[in-house]
Amino acid sequence: MFIEIINQDGRYNSSYRGMVNIQYVHQIQIIKGRHRSYELHINLSNSPSIELLRTKEECEQFYNQLQEVLKTYQQLSVTDTLIFPPRLSSETSLDGNDVE
């Protein structure tokens, strides 16, 4: 499944428009940038990451929207599993062997 990402606002001189196969979305993260701006990084497993510069609120809103799309895709797909945000290593061990 492909989604189109459009960032045509020139406020931060970082325009982007492209199709992304959400099957290859590896990680999404928000990083604090310079001058009170924030960067939303969409890391892809098959190509360089997409970096979108915005305010903190705009990055958080887009992050949440993208998570909803990925959640819907996960429900439709029976072969692919996408987990966002990534689980911590302590959360992946659910068999109880680490508990004394």
mmCIF file of C-alpha atoms in Angstrom:
data_model
loop_
_atom_site.group_PDB
_atom_site.id
_atom_site.type_symbol
_atom_site.label_atom_id
_atom_site.label_comp_id
_atom_site.label_asym_id
_atom_site.label_seq_id
_atom_site.Cartn_x
_atom_site.Cartn_y
_atom_site.Cartn_z
ATOM 1 C CA MET A 1 0.000 0.000 0.000
ATOM 2 C CA PHE A 2 1.324 3.416 -0.924
ATOM 3 C CA ILE A 3 0.638 6.767 0.684
ATOM 4 C CA GLU A 4 1.483 10.152 -0.740
ATOM 5 C CA ILE A 5 3.292 12.578 1.520
ATOM 6 C CA ILE A 6 3.061 16.232 0.552
ATOM 7 C CA ASN A 7 5.006 18.946 2.327
ATOM 8 C CA GLN A 8 4.703 21.990 0.127
ATOM 9 C CA ASP A 9 4.975 24.747 2.715
ATOM 10 C CA GLY A 10 8.175 26.707 2.184
ATOM 11 C CA ARG A 11 8.457 28.054 5.717
ATOM 12 C CA TYR A 12 11.480 25.890 6.433
ATOM 13 C CA ASN A 13 12.728 25.563 2.847
ATOM 14 C CA SER A 14 12.105 21.832 2.943
ATOM 15 C CA SER A 15 9.498 20.760 0.449
ATOM 16 C CA TYR A 16 8.797 17.098 -0.210
ATOM 17 C CA ARG A 17 6.305 15.275 -2.340
ATOM 18 C CA GLY A 18 6.461 11.562 -2.943
ATOM 19 C CA MET A 19 4.885 8.163 -2.728
ATOM 20 C CA VAL A 20 5.932 5.914 0.134
ATOM 21 C CA ASN A 21 5.305 2.192 0.347
ATOM 22 C CA ILE A 22 4.252 1.857 3.975
ATOM 23 C CA GLN A 23 5.473 -1.727 3.995
ATOM 24 C CA TYR A 24 9.004 -0.284 4.172
ATOM 25 C CA VAL A 25 8.404 2.186 7.011
ATOM 26 C CA HIS A 26 10.902 1.073 9.633
ATOM 27 C CA GLN A 27 10.655 3.797 12.262
ATOM 28 C CA ILE A 28 9.050 7.173 12.854
ATOM 29 C CA GLN A 29 10.565 9.612 15.294
ATOM 30 C CA ILE A 30 10.380 13.274 16.244
ATOM 31 C CA ILE A 31 13.691 15.015 16.891
ATOM 32 C CA LYS A 32 14.162 18.513 18.271
ATOM 33 C CA GLY A 33 15.896 20.644 15.674
ATOM 34 C CA ARG A 34 17.385 24.102 15.680
ATOM 35 C CA HIS A 35 15.642 27.401 16.322
ATOM 36 C CA ARG A 36 12.583 25.858 18.016
ATOM 37 C CA SER A 37 11.796 23.685 15.017
ATOM 38 C CA TYR A 38 11.338 19.928 15.086
ATOM 39 C CA GLU A 39 12.125 17.201 12.568
ATOM 40 C CA LEU A 40 9.867 14.265 11.814
ATOM 41 C CA HIS A 41 11.999 11.404 10.525
ATOM 42 C CA ILE A 42 10.360 8.584 8.588
ATOM 43 C CA ASN A 43 13.033 5.909 8.321
ATOM 44 C CA LEU A 44 12.549 3.493 5.431
ATOM 45 C CA SER A 45 14.207 0.104 5.203
ATOM 46 C CA ASN A 46 14.846 0.372 1.469
ATOM 47 C CA SER A 47 15.897 4.021 0.983
ATOM 48 C CA PRO A 48 17.104 7.133 2.830
ATOM 49 C CA SER A 49 14.829 8.589 5.468
ATOM 50 C CA ILE A 50 12.330 11.364 4.844
ATOM 51 C CA GLU A 51 12.858 14.399 7.052
ATOM 52 C CA LEU A 52 10.073 16.923 7.506
ATOM 53 C CA LEU A 53 10.715 20.145 9.428
ATOM 54 C CA ARG A 54 7.836 21.684 11.352
ATOM 55 C CA THR A 55 6.722 22.903 14.746
ATOM 56 C CA LYS A 56 6.423 20.390 17.578
ATOM 57 C CA GLU A 57 2.616 20.367 17.332
ATOM 58 C CA GLU A 58 2.634 19.813 13.565
ATOM 59 C CA CYS A 59 5.148 16.967 13.870
ATOM 60 C CA GLU A 60 3.100 15.308 16.612
ATOM 61 C CA GLN A 61 -0.106 15.641 14.599
ATOM 62 C CA PHE A 62 1.451 14.113 11.488
ATOM 63 C CA TYR A 63 3.091 11.378 13.587
ATOM 64 C CA ASN A 64 -0.317 10.431 14.990
ATOM 65 C CA GLN A 65 -1.919 10.478 11.528
ATOM 66 C CA LEU A 66 0.785 8.240 10.131
ATOM 67 C CA GLN A 67 0.411 5.833 13.041
ATOM 68 C CA GLU A 68 -3.325 5.557 12.291
ATOM 69 C CA VAL A 69 -2.580 4.738 8.644
ATOM 70 C CA LEU A 70 -0.079 2.084 9.696
ATOM 71 C CA LYS A 71 -2.541 0.643 12.215
ATOM 72 C CA THR A 72 -5.213 0.378 9.496
ATOM 73 C CA TYR A 73 -2.714 -1.246 7.149
ATOM 74 C CA GLN A 74 -1.784 -3.765 9.832
ATOM 75 C CA GLN A 75 -5.446 -4.728 10.230
ATOM 76 C CA LEU A 76 -5.843 -5.198 6.467
ATOM 77 C CA SER A 77 -2.624 -7.141 5.959
ATOM 78 C CA VAL A 78 -2.272 -10.723 7.117
ATOM 79 C CA THR A 79 1.405 -11.066 6.196
ATOM 80 C CA ASP A 80 3.073 -7.897 7.478
ATOM 81 C CA THR A 81 3.334 -6.694 11.071
ATOM 82 C CA LEU A 82 4.239 -3.096 11.849
ATOM 83 C CA ILE A 83 4.700 -1.946 15.448
ATOM 84 C CA PHE A 84 5.010 1.746 16.256
ATOM 85 C CA PRO A 85 6.660 2.908 18.368
ATOM 86 C CA PRO A 86 9.220 0.083 18.549
ATOM 87 C CA ARG A 87 8.986 -2.030 21.680
ATOM 88 C CA LEU A 88 11.717 -1.893 24.275
ATOM 89 C CA SER A 89 13.745 -5.072 24.650
ATOM 90 C CA SER A 90 12.274 -5.596 28.133
ATOM 91 C CA GLU A 91 8.746 -5.593 26.665
ATOM 92 C CA THR A 92 9.488 -8.288 24.087
ATOM 93 C CA SER A 93 10.183 -10.951 26.700
ATOM 94 C CA LEU A 94 6.726 -12.054 27.830
ATOM 95 C CA ASP A 95 7.484 -15.673 28.663
ATOM 96 C CA GLY A 96 8.257 -14.907 32.325
ATOM 97 C CA ASN A 97 11.735 -16.453 32.368
ATOM 98 C CA ASP A 98 13.299 -13.173 33.475
ATOM 99 C CA VAL A 99 11.142 -12.948 36.609
ATOM 100 C CA GLU A 100 12.737 -14.380 39.759
#
